Coordinates of C-alpha atoms in Angstrom, one line a residue:
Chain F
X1 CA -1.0 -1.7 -4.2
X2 CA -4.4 -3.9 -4.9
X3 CA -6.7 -3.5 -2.2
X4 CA -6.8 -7.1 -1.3
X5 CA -6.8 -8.5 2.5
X6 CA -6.2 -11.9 3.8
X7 CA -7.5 -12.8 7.1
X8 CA -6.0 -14.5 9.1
X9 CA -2.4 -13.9 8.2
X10 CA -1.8 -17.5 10.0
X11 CA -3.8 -20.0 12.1
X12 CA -2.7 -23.6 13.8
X13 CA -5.7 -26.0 14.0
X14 CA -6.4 -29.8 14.4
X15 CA -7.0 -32.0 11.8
X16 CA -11.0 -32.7 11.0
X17 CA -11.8 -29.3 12.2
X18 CA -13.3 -26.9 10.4
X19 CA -11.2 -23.5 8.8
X20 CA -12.4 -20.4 6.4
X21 CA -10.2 -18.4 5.4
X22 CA -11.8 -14.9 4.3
X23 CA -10.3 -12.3 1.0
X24 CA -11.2 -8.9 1.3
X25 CA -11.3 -6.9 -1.5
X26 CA -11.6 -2.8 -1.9
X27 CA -11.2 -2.6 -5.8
X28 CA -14.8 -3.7 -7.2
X29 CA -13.2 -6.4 -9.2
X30 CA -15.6 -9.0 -10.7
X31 CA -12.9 -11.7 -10.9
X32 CA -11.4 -13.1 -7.5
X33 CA -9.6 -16.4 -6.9
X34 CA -7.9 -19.0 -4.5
X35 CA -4.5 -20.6 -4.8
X36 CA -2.2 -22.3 -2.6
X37 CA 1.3 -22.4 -2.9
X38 CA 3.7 -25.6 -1.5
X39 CA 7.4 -26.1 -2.1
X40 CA 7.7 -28.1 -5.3
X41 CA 4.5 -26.8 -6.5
X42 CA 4.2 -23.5 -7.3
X43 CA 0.8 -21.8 -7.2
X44 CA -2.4 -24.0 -7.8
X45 CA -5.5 -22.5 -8.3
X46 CA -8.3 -23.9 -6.1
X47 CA -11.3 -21.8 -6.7
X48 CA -12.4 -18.5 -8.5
X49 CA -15.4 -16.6 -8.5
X50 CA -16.4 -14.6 -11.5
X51 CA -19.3 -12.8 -9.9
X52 CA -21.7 -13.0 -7.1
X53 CA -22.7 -16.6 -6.2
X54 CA -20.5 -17.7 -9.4
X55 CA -18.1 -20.1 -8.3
X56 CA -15.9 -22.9 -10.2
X57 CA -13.2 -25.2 -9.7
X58 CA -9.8 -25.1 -10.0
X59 CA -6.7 -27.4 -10.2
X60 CA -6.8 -28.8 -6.9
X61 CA -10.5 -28.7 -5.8
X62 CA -10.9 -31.3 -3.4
X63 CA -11.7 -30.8 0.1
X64 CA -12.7 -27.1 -0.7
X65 CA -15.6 -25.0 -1.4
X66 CA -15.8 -21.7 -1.6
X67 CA -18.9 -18.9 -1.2
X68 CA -19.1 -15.4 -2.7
X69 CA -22.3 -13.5 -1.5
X70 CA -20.9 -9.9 -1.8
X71 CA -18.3 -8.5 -4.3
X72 CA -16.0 -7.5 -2.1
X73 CA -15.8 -11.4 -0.2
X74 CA -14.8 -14.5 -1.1
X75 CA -14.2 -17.2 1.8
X76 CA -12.2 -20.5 1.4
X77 CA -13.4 -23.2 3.7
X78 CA -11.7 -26.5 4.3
X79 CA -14.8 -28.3 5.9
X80 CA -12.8 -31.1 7.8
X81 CA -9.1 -29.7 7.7
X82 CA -6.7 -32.2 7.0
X83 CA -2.5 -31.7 7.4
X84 CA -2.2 -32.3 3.4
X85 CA -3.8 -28.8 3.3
X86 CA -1.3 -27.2 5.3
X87 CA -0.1 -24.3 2.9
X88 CA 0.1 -21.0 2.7
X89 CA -3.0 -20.4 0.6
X90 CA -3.5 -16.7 -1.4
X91 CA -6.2 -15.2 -2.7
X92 CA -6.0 -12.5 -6.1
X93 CA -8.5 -10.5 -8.1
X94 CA -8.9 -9.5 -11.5
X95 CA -11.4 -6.7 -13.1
X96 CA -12.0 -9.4 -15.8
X97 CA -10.8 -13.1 -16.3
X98 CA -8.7 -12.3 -19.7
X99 CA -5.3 -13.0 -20.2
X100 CA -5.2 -9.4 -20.8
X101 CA -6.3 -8.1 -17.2
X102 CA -3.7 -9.4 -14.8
X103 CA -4.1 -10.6 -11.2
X104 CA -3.1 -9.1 -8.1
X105 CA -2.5 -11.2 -5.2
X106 CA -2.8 -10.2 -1.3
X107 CA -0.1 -11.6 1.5
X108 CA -1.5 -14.6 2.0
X109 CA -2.3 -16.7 5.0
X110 CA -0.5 -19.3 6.1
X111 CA -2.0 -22.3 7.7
X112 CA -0.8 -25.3 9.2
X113 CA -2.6 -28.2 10.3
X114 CA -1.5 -30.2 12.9
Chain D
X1 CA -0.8 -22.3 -22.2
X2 CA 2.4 -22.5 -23.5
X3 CA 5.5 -23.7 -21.2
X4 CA 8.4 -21.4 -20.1
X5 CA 11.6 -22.1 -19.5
X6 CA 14.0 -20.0 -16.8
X7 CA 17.5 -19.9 -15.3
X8 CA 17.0 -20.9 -11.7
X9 CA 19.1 -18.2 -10.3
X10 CA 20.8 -15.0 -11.2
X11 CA 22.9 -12.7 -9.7
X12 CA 22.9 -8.8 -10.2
X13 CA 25.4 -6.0 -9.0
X14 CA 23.0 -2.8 -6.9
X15 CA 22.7 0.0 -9.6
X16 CA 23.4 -2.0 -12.3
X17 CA 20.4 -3.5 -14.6
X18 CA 19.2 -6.7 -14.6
X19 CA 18.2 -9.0 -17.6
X20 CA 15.7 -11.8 -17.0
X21 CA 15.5 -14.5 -20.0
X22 CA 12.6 -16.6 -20.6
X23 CA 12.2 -19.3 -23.0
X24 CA 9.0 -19.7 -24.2
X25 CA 9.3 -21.1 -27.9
X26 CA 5.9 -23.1 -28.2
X27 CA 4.3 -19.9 -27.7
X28 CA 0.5 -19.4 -29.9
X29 CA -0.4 -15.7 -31.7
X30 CA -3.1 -15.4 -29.0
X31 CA -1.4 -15.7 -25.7
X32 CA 0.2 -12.9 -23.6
X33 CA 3.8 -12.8 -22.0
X34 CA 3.2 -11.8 -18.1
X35 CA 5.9 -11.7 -15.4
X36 CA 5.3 -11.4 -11.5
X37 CA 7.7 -11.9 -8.7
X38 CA 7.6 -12.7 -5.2
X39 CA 9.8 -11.5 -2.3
X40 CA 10.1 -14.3 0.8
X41 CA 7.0 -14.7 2.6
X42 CA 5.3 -12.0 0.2
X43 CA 2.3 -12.5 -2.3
X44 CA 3.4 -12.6 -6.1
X45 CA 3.4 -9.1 -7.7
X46 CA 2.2 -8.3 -10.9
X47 CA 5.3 -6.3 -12.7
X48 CA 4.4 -5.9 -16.8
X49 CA 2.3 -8.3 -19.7
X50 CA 2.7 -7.9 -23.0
X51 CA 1.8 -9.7 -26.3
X52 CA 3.9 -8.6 -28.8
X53 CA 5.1 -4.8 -28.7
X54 CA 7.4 -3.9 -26.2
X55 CA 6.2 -2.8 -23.1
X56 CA 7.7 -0.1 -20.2
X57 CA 6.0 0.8 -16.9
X58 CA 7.1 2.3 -13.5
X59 CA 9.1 -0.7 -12.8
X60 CA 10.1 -3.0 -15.9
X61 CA 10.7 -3.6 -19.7
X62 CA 9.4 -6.4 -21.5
X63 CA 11.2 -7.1 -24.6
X64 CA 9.8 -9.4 -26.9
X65 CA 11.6 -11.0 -30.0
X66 CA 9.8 -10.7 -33.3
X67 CA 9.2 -14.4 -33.4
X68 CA 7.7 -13.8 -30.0
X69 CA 10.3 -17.2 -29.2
X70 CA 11.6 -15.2 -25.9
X71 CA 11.4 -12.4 -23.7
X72 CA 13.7 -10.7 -21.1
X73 CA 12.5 -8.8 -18.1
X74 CA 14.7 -5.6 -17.8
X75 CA 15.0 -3.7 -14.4
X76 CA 16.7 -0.8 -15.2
X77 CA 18.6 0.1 -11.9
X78 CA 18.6 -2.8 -9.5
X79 CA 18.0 -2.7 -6.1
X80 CA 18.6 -4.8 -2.6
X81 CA 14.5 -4.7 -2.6
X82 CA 14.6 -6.2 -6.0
X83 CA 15.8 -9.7 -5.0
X84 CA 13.2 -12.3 -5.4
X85 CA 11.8 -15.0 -7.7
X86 CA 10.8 -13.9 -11.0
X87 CA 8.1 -15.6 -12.8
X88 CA 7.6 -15.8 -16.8
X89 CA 4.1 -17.3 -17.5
X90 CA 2.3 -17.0 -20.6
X91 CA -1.3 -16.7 -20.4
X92 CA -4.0 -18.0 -23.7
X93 CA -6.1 -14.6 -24.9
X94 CA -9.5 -16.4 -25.3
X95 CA -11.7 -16.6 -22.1
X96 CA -11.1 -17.4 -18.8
X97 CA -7.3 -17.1 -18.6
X98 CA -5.6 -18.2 -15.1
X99 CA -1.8 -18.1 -14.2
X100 CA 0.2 -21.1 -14.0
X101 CA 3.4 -20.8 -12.4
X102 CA 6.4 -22.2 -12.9
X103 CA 9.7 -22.4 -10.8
X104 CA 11.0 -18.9 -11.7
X105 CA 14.4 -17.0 -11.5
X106 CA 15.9 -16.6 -8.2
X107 CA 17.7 -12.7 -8.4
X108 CA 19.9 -12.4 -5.9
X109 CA 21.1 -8.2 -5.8
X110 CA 24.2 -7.9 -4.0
X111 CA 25.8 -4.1 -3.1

């Protein structure tokens, strides 16, 4: 399996506070991303990172950033949490960002804000 | 990317194999065939791509018609593990590529 961590695994907070969510990874892979996953919606893709301090959006963008100051991290912050975000949000990497590299997810974190 | 289309459930015998369709007859030269699944609570797991050739690994076959129309995800000797939602997604070669997922195949492995 991918060497891909998710921390934490689930967290409770209020809404308008603050959350980052951190992806670990242990494979050296250039590519990593953000998605969240909701009933009815499959997997969205939030953010991705395609190197170090490259960042761009994704589908559903708003009320995220992301940061990516190492290789192996990339942390999703919600800056002012709200209980539409409530999700269980993954986070996957790629060596490269071709449709012939696939992506491999970690467990995911699930989140609910209250 | 070209849309998929899937059975929303199927239901497989232990031991015996199980046979995946997906439907994905808008589908350009340039974009790849990938399937993933996901057991409850579990991240998705990459199982095989292909593009056009057939394609075998530890756990799957991909089959691919020659008009590239359909596929079908083969696992050769199910298992109770095995039960999960199956995604088909096809994925555009050129660039950045991400993974759109649709509603998948729920396979249900009974003994």
């Amino acid at each position: 399996d991918a060497g891909i961590t998710q921390s934490p695994r689930h967290k409770v907070t209020e809404t308008g506070t603050p959350v980052t969510l951190r992806c670990h990874q242990t494979e050296n892979h250039r590519y990593m991303y953000w998605y969240r996953q909701d009933p009815g919606h499959g997997l969205r893709l939030i953010h991705y990172s395609y190197g170090v301090k490259d960042t761009d959006k994704g589908e559903v963008s708003d009320g995220y950033s992301v940061s990516r100051s190492k290789t192996e991290d990339f942390l999703l912050t919600l800056e002012s949490a709200t209980s539409s975000q409530t999700s269980v949000y993954f986070c996957a990497i790629s060596e490269e960002g071709t449709a012939n590299q696939p992506q491999h997810f970690g467990d995911g974190t699930r989140l609910s804000i209250l | 990317d070209a849309k998929t289309t899937q059975p929303p459930s199927m239901d497989c015998a232990e031991g015996r194999a199980a046979n995946l369709p997906c439907n994905h007859s808008t589908i350009s030269g340039n974009e790849y065939v990938y399937w993933y699944r996901q057991i409850h609570s579990q991240g998705p797991q990459y199982i095989i791509h292909g593009l056009k050739n057939n394609e075998t690994n530890e756990m799957a076959s991909l089959i691919i018609t020659e008009d590239r129309k359909s596929s079908t995800l083969i696992l050769p000797h199910a298992t109770l593990r095995d039960t999960a939602v199956y995604y088909c997604i096809v994925r555009v070669y050129s660039g950045y590529s991400t993974l759109t997922f649709g509603k998948g195949t729920m396979l249900l492995v009974s003994p």
